Tab-separated table of C-alpha atoms and ligand atoms in Angstrom:
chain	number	residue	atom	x	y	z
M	18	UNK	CA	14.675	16.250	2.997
M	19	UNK	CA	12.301	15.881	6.350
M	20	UNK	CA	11.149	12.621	5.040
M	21	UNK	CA	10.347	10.164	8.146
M	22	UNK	CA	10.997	7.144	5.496
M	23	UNK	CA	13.974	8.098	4.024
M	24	UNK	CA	14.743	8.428	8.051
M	25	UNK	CA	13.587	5.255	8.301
M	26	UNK	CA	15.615	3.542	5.621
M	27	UNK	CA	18.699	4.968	6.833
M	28	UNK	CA	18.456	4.110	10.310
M	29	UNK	CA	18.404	7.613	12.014
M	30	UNK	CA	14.537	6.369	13.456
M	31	UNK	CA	14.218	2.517	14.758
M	32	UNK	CA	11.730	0.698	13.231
M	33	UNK	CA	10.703	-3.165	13.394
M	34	UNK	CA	12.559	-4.713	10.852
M	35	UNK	CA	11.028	-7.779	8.632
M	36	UNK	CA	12.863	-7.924	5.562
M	37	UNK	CA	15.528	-5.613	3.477
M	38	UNK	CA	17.321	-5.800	0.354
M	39	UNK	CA	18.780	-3.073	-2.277
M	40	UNK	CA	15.464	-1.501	-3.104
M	41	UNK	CA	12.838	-1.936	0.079
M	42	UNK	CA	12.636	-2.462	3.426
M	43	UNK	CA	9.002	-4.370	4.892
M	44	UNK	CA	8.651	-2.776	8.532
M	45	UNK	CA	5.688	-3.213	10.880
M	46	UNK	CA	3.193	-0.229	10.776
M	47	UNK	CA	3.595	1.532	14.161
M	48	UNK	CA	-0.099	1.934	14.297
M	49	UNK	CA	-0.714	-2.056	13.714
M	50	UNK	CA	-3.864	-1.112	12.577
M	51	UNK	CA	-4.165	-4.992	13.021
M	52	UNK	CA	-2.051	-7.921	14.219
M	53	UNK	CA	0.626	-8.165	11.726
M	54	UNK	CA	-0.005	-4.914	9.585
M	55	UNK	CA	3.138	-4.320	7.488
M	56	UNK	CA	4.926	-1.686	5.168
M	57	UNK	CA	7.093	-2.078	2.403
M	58	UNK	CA	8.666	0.879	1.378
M	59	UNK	CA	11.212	2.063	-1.493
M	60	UNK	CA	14.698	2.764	-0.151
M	61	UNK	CA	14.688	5.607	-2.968
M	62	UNK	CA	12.401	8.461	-2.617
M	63	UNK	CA	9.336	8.358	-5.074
M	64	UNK	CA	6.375	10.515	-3.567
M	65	UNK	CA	3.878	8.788	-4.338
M	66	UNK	CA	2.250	6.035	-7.194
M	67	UNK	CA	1.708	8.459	-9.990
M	68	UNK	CA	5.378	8.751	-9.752
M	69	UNK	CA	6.621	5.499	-9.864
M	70	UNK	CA	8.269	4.519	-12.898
M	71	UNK	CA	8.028	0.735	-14.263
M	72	UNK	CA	11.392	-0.324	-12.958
M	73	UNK	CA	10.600	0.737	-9.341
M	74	UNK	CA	7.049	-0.725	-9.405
M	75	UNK	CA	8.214	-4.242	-10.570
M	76	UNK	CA	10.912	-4.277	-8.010
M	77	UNK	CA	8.476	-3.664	-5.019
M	78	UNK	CA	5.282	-5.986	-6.334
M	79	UNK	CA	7.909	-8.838	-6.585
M	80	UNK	CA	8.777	-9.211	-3.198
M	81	UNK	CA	4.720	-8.817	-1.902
M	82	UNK	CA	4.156	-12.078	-2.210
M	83	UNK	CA	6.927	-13.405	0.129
M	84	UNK	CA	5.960	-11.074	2.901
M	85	UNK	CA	2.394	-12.121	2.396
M	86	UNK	CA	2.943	-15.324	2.906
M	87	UNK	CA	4.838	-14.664	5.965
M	88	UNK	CA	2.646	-13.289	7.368
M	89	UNK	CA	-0.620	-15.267	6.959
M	90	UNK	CA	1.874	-18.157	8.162
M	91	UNK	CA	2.584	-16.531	10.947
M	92	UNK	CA	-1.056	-15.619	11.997
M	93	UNK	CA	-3.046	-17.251	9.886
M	94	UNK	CA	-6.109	-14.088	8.780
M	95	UNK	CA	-9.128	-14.339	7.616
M	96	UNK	CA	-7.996	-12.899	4.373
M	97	UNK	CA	-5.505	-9.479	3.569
M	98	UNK	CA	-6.034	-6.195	1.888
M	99	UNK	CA	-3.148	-4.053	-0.279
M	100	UNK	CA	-3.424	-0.591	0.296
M	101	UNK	CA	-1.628	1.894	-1.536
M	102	UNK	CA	-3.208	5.173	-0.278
M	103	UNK	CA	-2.078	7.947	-2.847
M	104	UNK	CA	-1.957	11.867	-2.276
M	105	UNK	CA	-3.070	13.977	0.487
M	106	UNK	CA	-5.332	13.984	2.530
M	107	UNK	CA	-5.663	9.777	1.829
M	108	UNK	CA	-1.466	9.309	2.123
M	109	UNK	CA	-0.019	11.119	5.478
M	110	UNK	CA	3.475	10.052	4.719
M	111	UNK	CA	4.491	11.496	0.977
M	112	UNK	CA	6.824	8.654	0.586
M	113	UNK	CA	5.496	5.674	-1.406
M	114	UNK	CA	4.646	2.548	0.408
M	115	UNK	CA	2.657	-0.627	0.196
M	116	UNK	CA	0.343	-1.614	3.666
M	117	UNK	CA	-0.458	-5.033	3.965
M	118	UNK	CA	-3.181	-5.491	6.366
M	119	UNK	CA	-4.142	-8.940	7.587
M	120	UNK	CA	-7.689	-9.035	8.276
M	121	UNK	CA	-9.295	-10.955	11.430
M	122	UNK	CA	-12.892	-11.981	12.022
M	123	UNK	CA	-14.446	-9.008	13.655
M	124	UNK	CA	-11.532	-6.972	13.336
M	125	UNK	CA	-11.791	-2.803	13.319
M	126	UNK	CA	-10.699	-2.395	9.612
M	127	UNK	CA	-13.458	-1.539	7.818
M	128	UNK	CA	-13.007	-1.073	3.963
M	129	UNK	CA	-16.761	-0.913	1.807
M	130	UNK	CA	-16.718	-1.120	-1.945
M	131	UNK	CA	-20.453	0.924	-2.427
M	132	UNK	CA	-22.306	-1.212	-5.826
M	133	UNK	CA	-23.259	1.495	-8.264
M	134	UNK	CA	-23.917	-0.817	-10.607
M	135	UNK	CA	-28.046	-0.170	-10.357
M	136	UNK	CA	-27.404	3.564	-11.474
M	137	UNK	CA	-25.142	2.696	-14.609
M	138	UNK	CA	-25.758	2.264	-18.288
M	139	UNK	CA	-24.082	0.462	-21.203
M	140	UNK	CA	-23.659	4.298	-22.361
M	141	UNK	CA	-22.215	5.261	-18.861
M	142	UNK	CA	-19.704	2.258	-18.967
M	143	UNK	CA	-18.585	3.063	-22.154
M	144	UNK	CA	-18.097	7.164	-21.205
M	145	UNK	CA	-15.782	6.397	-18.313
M	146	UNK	CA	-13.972	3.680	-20.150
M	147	UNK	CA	-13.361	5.478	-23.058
M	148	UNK	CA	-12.297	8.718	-20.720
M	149	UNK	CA	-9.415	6.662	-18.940
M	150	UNK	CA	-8.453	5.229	-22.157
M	151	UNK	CA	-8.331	8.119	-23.835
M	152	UNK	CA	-5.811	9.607	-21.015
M	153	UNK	CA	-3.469	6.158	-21.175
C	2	5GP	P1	-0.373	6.564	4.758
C	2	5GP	O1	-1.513	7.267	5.403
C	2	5GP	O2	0.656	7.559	4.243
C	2	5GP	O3	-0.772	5.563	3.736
C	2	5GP	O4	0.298	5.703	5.895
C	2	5GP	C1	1.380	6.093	6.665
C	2	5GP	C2	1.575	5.046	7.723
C	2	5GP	O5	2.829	5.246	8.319
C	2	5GP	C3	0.539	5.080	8.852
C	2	5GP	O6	-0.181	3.854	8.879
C	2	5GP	C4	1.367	5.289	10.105
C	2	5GP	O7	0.911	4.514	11.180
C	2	5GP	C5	2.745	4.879	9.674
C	2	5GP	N1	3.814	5.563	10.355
C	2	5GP	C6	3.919	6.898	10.543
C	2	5GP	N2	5.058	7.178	11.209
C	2	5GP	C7	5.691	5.989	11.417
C	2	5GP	C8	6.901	5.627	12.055
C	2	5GP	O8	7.657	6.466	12.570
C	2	5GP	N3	7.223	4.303	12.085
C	2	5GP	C9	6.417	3.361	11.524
C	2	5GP	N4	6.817	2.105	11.600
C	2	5GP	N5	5.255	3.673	10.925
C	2	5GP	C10	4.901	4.970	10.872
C	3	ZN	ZN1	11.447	9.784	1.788
């Protein structure tokens, strides 16, 4: 498979090592989107979140906290964010992954959570909850 993650893991491209084990290898992000910006990625193939099964999601969430800490150790942020961008056009590489992104005062990273919460309803609430809920 063309995968440049599974090239990755396998060492046929060079990457910036932080930490590996059985199941993941933490890399830095060639585009250090900022100072520190990391990926963990699953040795085995998965495409993407929706296709993550329990056992694979446990194993990679339990070593995010170790390389967290590393790495507000090492440069002490302002804060971090988790992103797990999932399916095209949001996720470029169709391989799952983790970024951890340490944030800086007046860094470039710019996430914005818009508040609906004006236009909502207790109906409208209970719609959309009951929708996902009804999917589970
Ligand atoms: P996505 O958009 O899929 O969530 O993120 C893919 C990430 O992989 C991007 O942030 C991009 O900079 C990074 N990336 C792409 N190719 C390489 C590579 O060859 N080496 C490393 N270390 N990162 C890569
Ligand atoms: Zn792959």
């Amino acid at each position: 498979m063309d995968c440049i993650f599974c090239k990755i893991v396998n060492n046929e491209i060079p990457s910036y090592k932080i930490y590996e084990d059985d199941i993941l290898i933490a890399i830095l992000d060639i585009s250090q989107t900022t100072k520190g910006h990391t990926l963990i990625i699953l040795k085995k193939h998965y495409k993407n979140l929706y296709e993550l099964d329990a056992t694979a999601s446990s194993e990679i969430f339990k070593i995010v906290p170790k390389i967290v800490n590393a790495i507000k150790k090492s440069f002490n942020p302002i804060g971090l964010n988790l992103i797990i961008n999932t399916e095209k056009p949001l996720q470029t590489v169709e391989h799952f992954h983790i970024h951890l992104i340490p944030r800086y005062e007046n860094d470039k990273f710019d996430i914005h959570f818009q508040n609906n919460q004006n236009e909502m309803t207790t109906e409208k609430y209970i719609s959309v909850k009951e929708i996902i809920k009804n999917n589970l």
